[in-house]
Amino acid sequence: MTPTAGSSAPDIPAASAAEPPPVWFLTPEGFFALPLADGPAERVERAESFVRQLYSRGSEEIWAPAAPTYATLAERIGATGVSYAALGLFSTSERERTPTGDVARHDLAEGAAQCAFTLAAVPTEQEAGAVDVVAQGIVAALSRDTLNDVQWLDLPCGPAVSCVTWREYQLGPEVTATAEPAAFVTAEMQVHVPFPTGPFTAVFTLVTASIDHWSQFVDMMGGILQTVSFTDPAEALTE
């Protein structure tokens, strides 16, 4: 793992200002990574695999038209600087065990909650090791909006800042199932984690409209953040 905030981070080489260094993290079962890739041919290939995982009970009638859609979506997301994007699909069934005591594998047809999850590296021009300074600046900037719920986090990889924002959109009757105006509410958690090497900050974003399950998504995000590392965990195990 990376040294804690305030250390000189002697084991981590300085990062190039042109491209962010790698970052490692784990996501839970139920996350399906979008087919981000540099070239169109690879995006198409990954998209075909992606739709088969996402719609595992589907058929070519579903997969064939869906794959180009997700390939195009991946291209557009990748162009924004996002390096990882995933869709999360989770059963809302409360039954955790089968009658024999095994972990229950639920059919999403019983009910599903979904989210979108992304990672991007944003230039922040800090010097190597100056993670506290960057995090304090992020707190100050995000706190200017009184609608933001901003909190300081101490993660195993160093300091971070979380920002939770709720948004409400008014939908017209032409797009609702009831043909009546309706409110559409989303919740977003964005967590900024400064790279100890500088000069970037990793920004993890989780957005969902399944607000009845927001507390579970918060716990899920917390679990992901506990695994974030700026050094290869596999190398740490061999030391």
Coordinates of C-alpha atoms in Angstrom, one line a residue:
M1 CA 0.0 0.0 0.0
T2 CA 1.1 3.6 -0.4
P3 CA 2.6 5.4 2.6
T4 CA 0.3 7.5 4.7
A5 CA -0.2 11.2 4.3
G6 CA 2.7 13.3 5.3
S7 CA 5.4 10.7 4.4
S8 CA 7.9 11.3 1.6
A9 CA 6.6 8.3 -0.3
P10 CA 10.2 7.0 -1.1
D11 CA 9.1 3.8 -2.7
I12 CA 6.8 5.4 -5.3
P13 CA 8.5 7.0 -8.4
A14 CA 7.4 10.5 -9.5
A15 CA 4.6 10.4 -12.1
S16 CA 4.8 12.0 -15.5
A17 CA 2.7 15.1 -16.0
A18 CA 1.6 13.8 -19.3
E19 CA -0.2 10.6 -18.2
P20 CA -1.5 9.5 -14.8
P21 CA 0.2 6.5 -13.2
P22 CA -1.9 3.3 -12.6
V23 CA -4.3 2.8 -9.7
W24 CA -5.7 -0.5 -8.4
F25 CA -9.0 -1.2 -6.8
L26 CA -11.6 -4.0 -6.5
T27 CA -15.3 -3.9 -7.4
P28 CA -17.9 -6.3 -6.1
E29 CA -19.8 -9.0 -8.1
G30 CA -22.5 -7.3 -10.2
F31 CA -20.2 -4.7 -11.8
F32 CA -20.0 -5.0 -15.6
A33 CA -17.1 -2.9 -17.0
L34 CA -17.9 -1.0 -20.2
P35 CA -15.6 -1.8 -23.2
L36 CA -13.3 1.2 -23.0
A37 CA -10.4 0.8 -25.5
D38 CA -8.1 2.9 -27.6
G39 CA -9.1 1.4 -31.0
P40 CA -12.6 0.9 -32.6
A41 CA -11.9 -2.8 -33.4
E42 CA -11.0 -3.6 -29.8
R43 CA -14.0 -1.7 -28.5
V44 CA -16.4 -3.7 -30.8
E45 CA -14.8 -6.9 -29.6
R46 CA -15.1 -5.9 -26.0
A47 CA -18.7 -4.7 -26.5
E48 CA -19.8 -8.0 -27.9
S49 CA -18.4 -9.7 -24.7
F50 CA -19.9 -7.0 -22.5
V51 CA -23.5 -7.5 -23.7
R52 CA -23.3 -11.2 -23.3
Q53 CA -22.3 -10.7 -19.6
L54 CA -24.8 -8.0 -19.0
Y55 CA -27.7 -9.8 -20.7
S56 CA -26.5 -13.3 -19.7
R57 CA -30.0 -14.8 -20.4
G58 CA -30.4 -13.0 -23.7
S59 CA -29.9 -14.1 -27.3
E60 CA -28.4 -12.8 -30.5
E61 CA -31.6 -10.8 -31.0
I62 CA -30.6 -8.8 -28.0
W63 CA -26.9 -8.9 -28.2
A64 CA -26.4 -8.0 -31.8
P65 CA -28.1 -4.5 -31.7
A66 CA -26.9 -3.8 -28.1
A67 CA -23.2 -4.3 -28.8
P68 CA -22.7 -1.3 -31.2
T69 CA -24.7 0.9 -28.8
Y70 CA -22.3 0.1 -25.9
A71 CA -19.3 0.4 -28.2
T72 CA -20.4 4.0 -29.1
L73 CA -21.1 4.8 -25.5
A74 CA -17.7 3.5 -24.5
E75 CA -16.0 5.7 -27.1
R76 CA -17.8 8.8 -25.9
I77 CA -17.1 8.1 -22.2
G78 CA -13.4 7.4 -23.0
A79 CA -13.1 10.7 -24.8
T80 CA -14.0 12.5 -21.6
G81 CA -10.9 11.2 -19.8
V82 CA -12.7 8.4 -17.9
S83 CA -10.3 5.4 -17.6
Y84 CA -12.8 2.9 -16.1
A85 CA -16.6 2.8 -16.3
A86 CA -19.0 0.1 -15.2
L87 CA -22.7 -0.6 -14.8
G88 CA -23.8 -2.2 -11.5
L89 CA -26.8 -4.5 -11.4
F90 CA -27.9 -6.0 -8.1
S91 CA -30.9 -8.0 -7.0
T92 CA -33.1 -6.3 -4.4
S93 CA -34.3 -9.6 -2.9
E94 CA -33.7 -9.7 0.8
R95 CA -33.2 -13.4 0.9
E96 CA -29.5 -13.9 1.5
R97 CA -29.4 -17.7 2.0
T98 CA -31.0 -20.7 0.3
P99 CA -32.8 -23.3 2.5
T100 CA -29.6 -25.3 2.6
G101 CA -27.5 -22.4 3.8
D102 CA -25.8 -21.5 0.5
V103 CA -25.5 -17.9 -0.7
A104 CA -28.6 -17.1 -2.7
R105 CA -28.0 -16.2 -6.4
H106 CA -31.0 -14.0 -7.2
D107 CA -32.7 -13.5 -10.6
L108 CA -32.8 -9.8 -11.3
A109 CA -36.4 -10.3 -12.5
E110 CA -37.2 -10.4 -8.7
G111 CA -36.2 -6.7 -8.6
A112 CA -33.0 -4.9 -9.4
A113 CA -31.1 -1.8 -8.3
Q114 CA -28.6 -0.3 -10.7
C115 CA -25.8 2.3 -10.7
A116 CA -23.1 3.8 -12.9
F117 CA -19.5 3.8 -11.7
T118 CA -16.6 5.6 -13.2
L119 CA -12.9 6.5 -12.5
A120 CA -11.1 9.4 -14.0
A121 CA -7.7 11.0 -13.2
V122 CA -7.9 14.8 -13.0
P123 CA -4.7 17.0 -13.1
T124 CA -4.2 18.8 -9.8
E125 CA -0.6 19.9 -10.2
Q126 CA 0.5 18.9 -6.6
E127 CA 4.0 17.9 -5.8
A128 CA 4.7 14.3 -4.9
G129 CA 3.6 13.6 -1.4
A130 CA 1.5 16.8 -1.0
V131 CA -1.8 14.8 -0.7
D132 CA -3.0 16.6 2.4
V133 CA -2.7 20.0 0.8
V134 CA -4.6 18.9 -2.3
A135 CA -7.4 17.2 -0.2
Q136 CA -7.8 20.4 1.9
G137 CA -8.2 22.4 -1.3
I138 CA -10.8 20.0 -2.6
V139 CA -12.8 20.3 0.6
A140 CA -12.7 24.1 0.3
A141 CA -13.8 24.1 -3.3
L142 CA -16.6 21.6 -2.9
S143 CA -17.9 23.2 0.3
R144 CA -18.8 26.4 -1.5
D145 CA -21.9 24.7 -2.8
T146 CA -24.2 24.3 0.2
L147 CA -26.1 21.5 -1.4
N148 CA -23.0 19.3 -1.3
D149 CA -22.4 17.0 1.6
V150 CA -18.6 17.1 1.8
Q151 CA -16.6 14.8 4.2
W152 CA -12.9 14.1 4.8
L153 CA -11.9 10.4 4.5
D154 CA -8.8 8.7 5.8
L155 CA -8.3 5.7 3.5
P156 CA -5.6 3.0 3.7
C157 CA -4.1 4.7 0.6
G158 CA -4.2 8.2 2.1
P159 CA -6.5 11.1 2.5
A160 CA -9.6 11.6 0.3
V161 CA -12.7 13.8 0.1
S162 CA -16.2 12.6 -0.6
C163 CA -19.0 14.7 -1.9
V164 CA -22.7 13.5 -2.0
T165 CA -25.1 15.4 -4.2
W166 CA -28.9 14.8 -4.7
R167 CA -30.6 16.0 -7.9
E168 CA -34.2 16.2 -8.9
Y169 CA -35.4 16.4 -12.5
Q170 CA -38.9 17.1 -13.6
L171 CA -40.0 14.7 -16.4
G172 CA -42.8 15.6 -18.8
P173 CA -45.8 13.4 -19.3
E174 CA -44.6 12.3 -22.8
V175 CA -41.8 10.3 -21.2
T176 CA -43.5 8.7 -18.2
A177 CA -45.3 5.4 -18.0
T178 CA -48.4 7.1 -16.4
A179 CA -48.5 10.0 -18.9
E180 CA -48.3 12.3 -15.9
P181 CA -45.5 14.7 -14.9
A182 CA -43.1 13.1 -12.4
A183 CA -40.0 13.8 -10.5
F184 CA -36.8 11.8 -11.2
V185 CA -34.3 11.8 -8.4
T186 CA -30.7 10.7 -8.5
A187 CA -28.0 10.5 -5.9
E188 CA -24.3 10.8 -6.6
M189 CA -21.2 10.1 -4.5
Q190 CA -17.9 11.4 -5.8
V191 CA -14.7 10.7 -4.0
H192 CA -11.5 12.5 -4.8
V193 CA -8.2 10.7 -3.9
P194 CA -5.0 12.6 -4.6
F195 CA -2.2 10.5 -6.1
P196 CA 0.8 10.4 -3.7
T197 CA 3.1 10.8 -6.8
G198 CA 1.4 14.0 -8.1
P199 CA 0.1 15.7 -10.1
F200 CA -3.3 13.9 -10.4
T201 CA -6.3 13.2 -8.3
A202 CA -8.3 10.0 -8.8
V203 CA -12.1 10.7 -9.0
F204 CA -14.4 7.8 -8.3
T205 CA -18.1 8.5 -9.1
L206 CA -21.1 6.4 -8.3
V207 CA -24.6 7.6 -9.5
T208 CA -27.9 5.9 -9.0
A209 CA -31.6 6.5 -9.4
S210 CA -32.3 3.5 -7.2
I211 CA -32.5 5.8 -4.2
D212 CA -34.4 3.3 -2.0
H213 CA -31.1 1.4 -1.8
W214 CA -28.8 4.4 -1.4
S215 CA -27.4 3.2 2.0
Q216 CA -26.3 -0.1 0.4
F217 CA -24.6 1.8 -2.5
V218 CA -22.8 4.0 0.1
D219 CA -21.6 0.8 1.9
M220 CA -20.5 -0.6 -1.5
M221 CA -18.6 2.5 -2.4
G222 CA -16.9 2.4 1.0
G223 CA -15.8 -1.2 0.4
I224 CA -14.3 -0.3 -3.0
L225 CA -12.4 2.7 -1.5
Q226 CA -10.8 0.4 1.1
T227 CA -9.1 -1.5 -1.7
V228 CA -7.7 1.6 -3.6
S229 CA -3.9 1.4 -4.0
F230 CA -1.3 3.4 -6.0
T231 CA 1.1 0.5 -5.9
D232 CA 0.5 -3.0 -7.3
P233 CA -1.0 -5.1 -4.5
A234 CA 0.5 -8.2 -6.0
E235 CA 4.0 -6.8 -5.5
A236 CA 3.2 -5.9 -1.9
L237 CA 2.3 -9.6 -1.2
T238 CA 5.7 -10.7 -2.5
E239 CA 7.7 -8.3 -0.3

